[in-house]
CSV table of C-alpha atoms and ligand atoms in Angstrom, one decimal:
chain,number,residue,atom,x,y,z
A,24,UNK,CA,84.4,106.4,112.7
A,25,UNK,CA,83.5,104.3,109.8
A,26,UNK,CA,84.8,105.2,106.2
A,27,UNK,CA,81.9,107.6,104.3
A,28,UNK,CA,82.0,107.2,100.3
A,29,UNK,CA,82.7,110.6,98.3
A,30,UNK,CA,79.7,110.4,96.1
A,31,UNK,CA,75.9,111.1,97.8
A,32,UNK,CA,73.0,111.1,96.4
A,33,UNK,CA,70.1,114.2,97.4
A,34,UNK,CA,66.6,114.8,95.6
A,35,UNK,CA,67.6,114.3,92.1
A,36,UNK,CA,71.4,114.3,91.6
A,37,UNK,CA,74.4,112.2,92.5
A,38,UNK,CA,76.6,115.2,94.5
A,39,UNK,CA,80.0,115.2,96.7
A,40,UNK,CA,78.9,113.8,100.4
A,41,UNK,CA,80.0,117.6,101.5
A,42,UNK,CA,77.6,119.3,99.4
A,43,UNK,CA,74.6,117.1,100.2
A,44,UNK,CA,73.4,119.1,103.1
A,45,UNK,CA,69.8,120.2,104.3
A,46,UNK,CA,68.9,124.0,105.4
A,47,UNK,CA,69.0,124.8,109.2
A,48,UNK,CA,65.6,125.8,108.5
A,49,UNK,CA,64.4,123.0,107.2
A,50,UNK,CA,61.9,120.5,109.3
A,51,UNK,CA,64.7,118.0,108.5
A,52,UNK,CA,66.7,120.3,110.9
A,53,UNK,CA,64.2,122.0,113.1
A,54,UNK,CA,62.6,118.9,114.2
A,55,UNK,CA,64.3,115.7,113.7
A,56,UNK,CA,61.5,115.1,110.6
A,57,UNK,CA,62.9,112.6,108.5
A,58,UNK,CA,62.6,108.9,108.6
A,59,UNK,CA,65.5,106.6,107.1
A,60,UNK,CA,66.6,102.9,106.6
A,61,UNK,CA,70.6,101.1,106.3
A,62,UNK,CA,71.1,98.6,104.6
A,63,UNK,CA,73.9,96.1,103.8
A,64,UNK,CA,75.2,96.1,100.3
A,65,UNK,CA,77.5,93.0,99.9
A,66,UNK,CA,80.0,91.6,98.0
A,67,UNK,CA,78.9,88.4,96.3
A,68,UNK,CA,80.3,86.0,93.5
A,69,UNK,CA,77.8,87.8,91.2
A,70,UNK,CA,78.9,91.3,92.0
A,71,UNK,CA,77.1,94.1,94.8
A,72,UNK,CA,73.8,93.0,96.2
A,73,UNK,CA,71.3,94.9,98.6
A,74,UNK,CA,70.0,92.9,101.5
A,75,UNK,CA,66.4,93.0,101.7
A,76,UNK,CA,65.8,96.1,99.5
A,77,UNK,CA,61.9,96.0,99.4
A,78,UNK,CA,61.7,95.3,102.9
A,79,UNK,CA,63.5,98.3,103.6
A,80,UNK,CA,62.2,100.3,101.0
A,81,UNK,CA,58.6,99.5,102.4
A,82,UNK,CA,59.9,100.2,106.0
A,83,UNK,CA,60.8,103.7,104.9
A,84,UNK,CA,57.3,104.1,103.3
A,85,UNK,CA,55.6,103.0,106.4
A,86,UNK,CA,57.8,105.0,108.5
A,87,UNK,CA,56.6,108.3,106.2
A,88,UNK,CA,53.4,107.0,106.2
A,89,UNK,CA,53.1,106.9,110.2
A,90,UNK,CA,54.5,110.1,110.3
A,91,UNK,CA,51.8,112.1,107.9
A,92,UNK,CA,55.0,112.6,105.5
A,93,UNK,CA,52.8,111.9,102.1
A,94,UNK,CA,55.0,113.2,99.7
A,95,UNK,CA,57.3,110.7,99.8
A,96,UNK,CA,55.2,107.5,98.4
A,97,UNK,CA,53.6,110.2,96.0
A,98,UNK,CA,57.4,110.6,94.2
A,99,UNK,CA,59.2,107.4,95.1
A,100,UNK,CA,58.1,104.0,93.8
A,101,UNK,CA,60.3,100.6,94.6
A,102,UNK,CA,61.8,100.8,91.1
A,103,UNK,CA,62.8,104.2,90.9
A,104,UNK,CA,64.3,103.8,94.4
A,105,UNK,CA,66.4,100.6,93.4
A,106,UNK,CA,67.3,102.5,90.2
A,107,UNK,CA,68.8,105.1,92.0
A,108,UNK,CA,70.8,102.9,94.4
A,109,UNK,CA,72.2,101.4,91.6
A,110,UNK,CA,73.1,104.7,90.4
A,111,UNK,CA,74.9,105.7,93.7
A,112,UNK,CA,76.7,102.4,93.7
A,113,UNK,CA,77.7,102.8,90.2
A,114,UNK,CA,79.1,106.6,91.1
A,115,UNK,CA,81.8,105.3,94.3
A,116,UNK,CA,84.4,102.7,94.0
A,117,UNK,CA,83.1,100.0,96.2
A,118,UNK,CA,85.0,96.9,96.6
A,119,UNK,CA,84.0,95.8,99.7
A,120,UNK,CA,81.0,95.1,102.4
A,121,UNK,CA,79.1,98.3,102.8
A,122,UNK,CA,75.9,100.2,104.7
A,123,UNK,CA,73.6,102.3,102.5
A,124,UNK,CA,71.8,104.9,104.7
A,125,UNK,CA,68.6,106.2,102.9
A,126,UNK,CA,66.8,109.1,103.9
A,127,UNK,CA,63.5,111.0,103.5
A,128,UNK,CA,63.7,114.6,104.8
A,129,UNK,CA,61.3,117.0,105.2
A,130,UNK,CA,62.9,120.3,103.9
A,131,UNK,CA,60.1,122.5,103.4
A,132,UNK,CA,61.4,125.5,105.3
A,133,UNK,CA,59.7,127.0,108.4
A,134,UNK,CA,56.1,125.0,107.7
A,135,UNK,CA,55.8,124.9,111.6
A,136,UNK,CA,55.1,121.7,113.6
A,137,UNK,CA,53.4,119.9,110.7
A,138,UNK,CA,53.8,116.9,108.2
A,139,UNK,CA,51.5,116.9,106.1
A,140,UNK,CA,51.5,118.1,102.4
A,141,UNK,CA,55.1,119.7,102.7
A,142,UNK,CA,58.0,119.1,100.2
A,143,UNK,CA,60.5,116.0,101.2
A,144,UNK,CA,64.2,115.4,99.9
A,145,UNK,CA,65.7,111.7,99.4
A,146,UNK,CA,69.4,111.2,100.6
A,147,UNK,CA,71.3,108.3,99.9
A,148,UNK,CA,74.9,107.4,101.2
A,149,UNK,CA,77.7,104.7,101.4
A,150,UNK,CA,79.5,103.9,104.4
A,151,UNK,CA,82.2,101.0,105.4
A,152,UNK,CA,80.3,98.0,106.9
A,153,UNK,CA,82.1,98.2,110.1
A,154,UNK,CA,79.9,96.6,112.8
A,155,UNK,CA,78.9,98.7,116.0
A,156,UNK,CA,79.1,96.3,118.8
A,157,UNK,CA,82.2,94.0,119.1
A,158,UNK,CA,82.6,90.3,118.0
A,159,UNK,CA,83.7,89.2,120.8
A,160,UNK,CA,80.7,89.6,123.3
A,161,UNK,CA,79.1,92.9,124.3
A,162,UNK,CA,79.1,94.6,127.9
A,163,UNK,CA,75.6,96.1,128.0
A,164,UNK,CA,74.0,97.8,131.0
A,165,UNK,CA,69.9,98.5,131.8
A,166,UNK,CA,70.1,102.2,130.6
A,167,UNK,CA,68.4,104.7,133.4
A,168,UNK,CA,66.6,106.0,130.3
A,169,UNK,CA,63.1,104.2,129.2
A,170,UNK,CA,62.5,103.0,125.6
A,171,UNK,CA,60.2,106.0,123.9
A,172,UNK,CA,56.3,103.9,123.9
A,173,UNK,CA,54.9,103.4,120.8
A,174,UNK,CA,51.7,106.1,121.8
A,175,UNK,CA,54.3,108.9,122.3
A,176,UNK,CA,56.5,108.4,119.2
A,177,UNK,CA,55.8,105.3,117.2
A,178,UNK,CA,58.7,102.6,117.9
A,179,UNK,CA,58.3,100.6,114.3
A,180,UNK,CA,58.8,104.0,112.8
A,181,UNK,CA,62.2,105.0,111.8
A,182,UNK,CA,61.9,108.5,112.7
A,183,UNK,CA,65.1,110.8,112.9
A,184,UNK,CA,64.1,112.8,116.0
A,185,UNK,CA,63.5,109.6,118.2
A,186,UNK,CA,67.0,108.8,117.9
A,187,UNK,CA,68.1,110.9,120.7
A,188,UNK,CA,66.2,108.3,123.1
A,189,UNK,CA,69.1,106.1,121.5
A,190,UNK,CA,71.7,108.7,122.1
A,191,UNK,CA,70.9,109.3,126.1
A,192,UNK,CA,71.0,105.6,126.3
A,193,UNK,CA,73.9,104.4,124.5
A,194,UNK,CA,75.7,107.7,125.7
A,195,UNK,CA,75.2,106.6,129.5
A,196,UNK,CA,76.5,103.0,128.9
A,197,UNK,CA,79.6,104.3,127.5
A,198,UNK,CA,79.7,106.7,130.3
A,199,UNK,CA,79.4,103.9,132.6
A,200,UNK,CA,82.1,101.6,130.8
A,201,UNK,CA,79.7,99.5,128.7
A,202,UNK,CA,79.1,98.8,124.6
A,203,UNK,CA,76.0,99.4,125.1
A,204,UNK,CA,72.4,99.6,126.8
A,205,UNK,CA,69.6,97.3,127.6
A,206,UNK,CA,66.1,99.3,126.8
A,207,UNK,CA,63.2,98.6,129.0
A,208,UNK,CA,59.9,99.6,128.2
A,209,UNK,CA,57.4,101.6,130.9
A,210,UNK,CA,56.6,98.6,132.4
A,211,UNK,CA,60.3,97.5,132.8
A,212,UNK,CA,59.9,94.8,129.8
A,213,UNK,CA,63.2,94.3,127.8
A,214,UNK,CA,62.6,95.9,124.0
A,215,UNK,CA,66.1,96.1,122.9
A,216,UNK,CA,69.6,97.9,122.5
A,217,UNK,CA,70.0,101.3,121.1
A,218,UNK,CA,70.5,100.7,117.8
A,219,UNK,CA,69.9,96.9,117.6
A,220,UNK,CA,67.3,94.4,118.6
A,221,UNK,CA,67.5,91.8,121.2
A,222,UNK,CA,67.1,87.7,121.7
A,223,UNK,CA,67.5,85.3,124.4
A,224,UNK,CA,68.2,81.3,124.0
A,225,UNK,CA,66.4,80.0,126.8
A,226,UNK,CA,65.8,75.9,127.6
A,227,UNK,CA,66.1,75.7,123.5
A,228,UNK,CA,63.6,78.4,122.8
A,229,UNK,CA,65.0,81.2,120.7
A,230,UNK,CA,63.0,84.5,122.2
A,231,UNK,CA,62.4,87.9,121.3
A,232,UNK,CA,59.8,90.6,122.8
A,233,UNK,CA,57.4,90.7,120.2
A,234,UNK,CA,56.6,94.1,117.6
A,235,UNK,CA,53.8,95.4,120.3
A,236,UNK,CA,56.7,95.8,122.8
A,237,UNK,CA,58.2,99.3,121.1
A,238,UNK,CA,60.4,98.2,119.8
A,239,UNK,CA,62.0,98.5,116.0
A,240,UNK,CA,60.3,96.0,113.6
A,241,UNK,CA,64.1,95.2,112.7
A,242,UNK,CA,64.7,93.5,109.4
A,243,UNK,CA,68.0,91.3,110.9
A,244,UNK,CA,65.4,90.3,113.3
A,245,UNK,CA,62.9,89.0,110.8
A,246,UNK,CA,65.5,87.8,109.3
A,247,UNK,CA,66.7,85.8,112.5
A,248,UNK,CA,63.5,84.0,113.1
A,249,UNK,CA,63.2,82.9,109.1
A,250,UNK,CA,67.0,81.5,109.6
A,251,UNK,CA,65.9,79.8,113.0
A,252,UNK,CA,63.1,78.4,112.2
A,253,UNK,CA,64.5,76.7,108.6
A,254,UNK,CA,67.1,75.8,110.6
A,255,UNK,CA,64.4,73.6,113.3
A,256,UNK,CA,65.3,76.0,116.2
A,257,UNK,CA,62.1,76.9,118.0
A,258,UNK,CA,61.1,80.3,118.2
A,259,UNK,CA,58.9,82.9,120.0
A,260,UNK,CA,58.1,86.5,120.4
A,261,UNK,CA,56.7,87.3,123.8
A,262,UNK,CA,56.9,89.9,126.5
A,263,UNK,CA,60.8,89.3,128.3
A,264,UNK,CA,61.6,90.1,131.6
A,265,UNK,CA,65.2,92.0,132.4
A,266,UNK,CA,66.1,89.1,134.9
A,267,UNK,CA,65.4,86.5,132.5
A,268,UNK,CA,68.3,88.1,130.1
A,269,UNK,CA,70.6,87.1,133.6
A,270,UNK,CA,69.7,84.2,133.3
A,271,UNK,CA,69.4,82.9,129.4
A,272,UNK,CA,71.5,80.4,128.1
A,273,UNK,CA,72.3,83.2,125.3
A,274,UNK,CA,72.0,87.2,124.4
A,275,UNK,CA,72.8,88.3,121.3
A,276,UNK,CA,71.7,91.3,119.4
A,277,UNK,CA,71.0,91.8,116.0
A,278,UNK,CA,71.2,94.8,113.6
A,279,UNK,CA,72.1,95.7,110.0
A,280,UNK,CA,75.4,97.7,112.1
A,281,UNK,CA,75.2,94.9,114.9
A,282,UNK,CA,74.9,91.9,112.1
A,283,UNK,CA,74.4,88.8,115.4
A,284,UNK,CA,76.7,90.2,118.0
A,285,UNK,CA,76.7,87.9,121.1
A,286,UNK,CA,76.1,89.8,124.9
A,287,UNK,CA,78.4,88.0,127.1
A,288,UNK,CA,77.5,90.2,129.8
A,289,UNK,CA,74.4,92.6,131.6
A,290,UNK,CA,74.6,94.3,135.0
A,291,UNK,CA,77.4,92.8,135.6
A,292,UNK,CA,76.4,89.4,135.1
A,293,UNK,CA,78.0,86.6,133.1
A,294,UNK,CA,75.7,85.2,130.5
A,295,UNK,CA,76.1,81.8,131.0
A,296,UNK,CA,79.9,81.1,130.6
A,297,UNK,CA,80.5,84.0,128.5
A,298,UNK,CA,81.4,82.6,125.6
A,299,UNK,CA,79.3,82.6,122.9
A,300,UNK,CA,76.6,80.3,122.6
A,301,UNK,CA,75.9,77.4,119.9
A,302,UNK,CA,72.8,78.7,118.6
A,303,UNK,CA,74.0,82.4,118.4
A,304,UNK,CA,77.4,80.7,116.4
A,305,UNK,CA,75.0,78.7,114.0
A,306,UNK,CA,72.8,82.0,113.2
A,307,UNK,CA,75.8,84.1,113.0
A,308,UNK,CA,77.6,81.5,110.6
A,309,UNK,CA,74.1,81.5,108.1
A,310,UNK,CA,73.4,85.2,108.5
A,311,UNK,CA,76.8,86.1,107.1
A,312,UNK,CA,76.1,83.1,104.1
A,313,UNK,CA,72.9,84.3,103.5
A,314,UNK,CA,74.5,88.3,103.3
A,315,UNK,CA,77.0,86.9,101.1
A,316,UNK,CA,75.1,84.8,98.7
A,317,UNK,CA,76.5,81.6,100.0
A,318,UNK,CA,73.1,79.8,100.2
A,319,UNK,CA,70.6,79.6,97.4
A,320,UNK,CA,68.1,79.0,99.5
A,321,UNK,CA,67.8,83.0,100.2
A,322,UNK,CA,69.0,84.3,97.2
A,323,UNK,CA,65.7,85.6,96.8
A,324,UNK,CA,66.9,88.3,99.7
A,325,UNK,CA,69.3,89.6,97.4
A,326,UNK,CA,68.8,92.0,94.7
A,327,UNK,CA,72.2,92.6,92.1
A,328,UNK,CA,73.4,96.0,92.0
A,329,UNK,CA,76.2,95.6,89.0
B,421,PMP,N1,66.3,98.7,116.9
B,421,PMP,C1,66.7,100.0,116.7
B,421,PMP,C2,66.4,101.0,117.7
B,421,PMP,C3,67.5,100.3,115.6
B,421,PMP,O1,68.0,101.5,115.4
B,421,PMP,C4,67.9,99.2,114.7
B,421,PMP,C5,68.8,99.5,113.5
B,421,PMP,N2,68.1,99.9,112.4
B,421,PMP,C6,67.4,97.9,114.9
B,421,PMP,C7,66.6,97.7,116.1
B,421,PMP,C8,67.7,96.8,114.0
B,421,PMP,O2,67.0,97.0,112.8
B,421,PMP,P1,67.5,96.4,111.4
B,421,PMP,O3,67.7,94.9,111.6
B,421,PMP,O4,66.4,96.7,110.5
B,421,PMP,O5,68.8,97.0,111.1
């Protein structure tokens, strides 16, 4: 279990992580209703920087938006937001990489099975960096569970609740002696891993199903093809069959928690050689620059915390 920081933040005040807790009566509770967003705070030569704070910030919105949770862009504008990062930085000791988990939940008590109009809570929290699938090449398996469509609860929505898809699925790989799962959608179309999404290098083409396959519009991922495509690797985001993952020249996934952790292995299958591939070393080498604030060419990615 990764490392949690002592000092939390919930609705207004910077409290002890224990005491930073929601009423089992609460939607947050009741129904799964809140929607968050983690993000990588970094160690760089100018101090602690967030990774793509707006993007997250306006995933979160969006995310409450989808939902009908509209008191959340009401209270909450970017600025006050990165204000109160910096606040929750400024309140733990941090020395090192880590994840900030931001929250918007729904704690109006017993409303019933409704969004709209009710009162929300923010939570913030710090947690070690520790990455959830291992460096050396995952193990993943197709997971007997199908990845929740879009029409039934909205993929590129970060919504609490839906996380128990992820659960069943990452819960049966383990079960089965894997890292983790392979998502297909109803149609048995890859979309991604349980917490992370997916690409393929295949005859030089970087893929990845596209953000109309329910999947997570994941910011690593945008990310990913920005890096690739700077770096004169072709890209595309298309519809990806499971056998073509048995075949690909590369798998890796890519996360905030999975940073670009190469798959060296599906169904029992070796990708390729297993080792991990040139392109995925390239991206993994740049991504962890561009974290760090190694290449001023994405420094505008970063935003200083102290
Ligand atoms: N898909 C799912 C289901 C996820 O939970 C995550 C982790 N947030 C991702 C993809 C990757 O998203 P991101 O790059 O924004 O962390």
């Amino acid at each position: 279990m990764a490392r949690i920081y002592d000092k939390a933040f919930l609705d207004s005040s910077i409290v002890p992580i224990g005491a930073a807790t929601m009423s089992v009566a609460s939607s947050a509770v009741l129904y799964g209703l809140s929607v968050y967003s983690v993000f990588p705070i970094c160690t760089t030569k100018s101090g602690l920087a967030a990774f793509r704070i707006d993007d997250h910030f306006k995933r979160l919105a969006d995310s409450a938006r989808i939902m009908g949770i509209d008191t959340f862009e009401r209270d909450w504008t970017r600025e006050r937001f990165i204000e109160t990062v910096r606040d929750l930085v400024a309140a733990n000791t941090v020395s090192e990489d880590v994840f900030a988990r931001v929250s918007v939940h729904v704690n109006e008590l017993l409303p019933g099975t409704r969004s709209r109009g009710l009162s929300t809570a923010v939570s913030m929290f710090l947690y070690e960096a520790a990455p959830i699938l291992p460096g050396g090449g995952a193990r993943l398996k197709t997971s007997v569970w199908r990845r929740v469509p879009d029409y039934a609860i909205p993929s590129r929505a970060k919504v609490n609740g839906a996380y128990v898809n992820s659960v069943l699925a990452k819960q049966d790989a383990l079960d089965s002696g894997y890292d983790d799962c392979v998502f297909l959608d109803a149609s048995g179309h890859v979309c991604e891993l349980s917490a992370a999404n997916i690409f393929i290098v295949r005859d030089g083409v970087l893929a990845t199903p596209g953000t109309s396959n329910d999947i997570l519009e994941g910011i690593s991922r945008r990310t990913i093809l920005e890096l690739a495509r700077d770096m004169g690797i072709a890209t595309s985001e298309r519809v990806i069959d499971l056998t073509e993952l048995y075949i690909a020249d590369e798998v890796f996934a890519s996360g905030t928690s999975a940073f670009i952790s190469p798959v060296k292995e599906i169904d029992k299958r070796t990708i390729s050689n297993g080792e991990t591939g040139a392109v995925t070393s390239a991206l993994k080498k740049k991504y962890r620059e561009v974290l760090h604030g190694e290449d001023p060419r994405y420094a505008r990615l970063l935003t200083n915390l102290r």
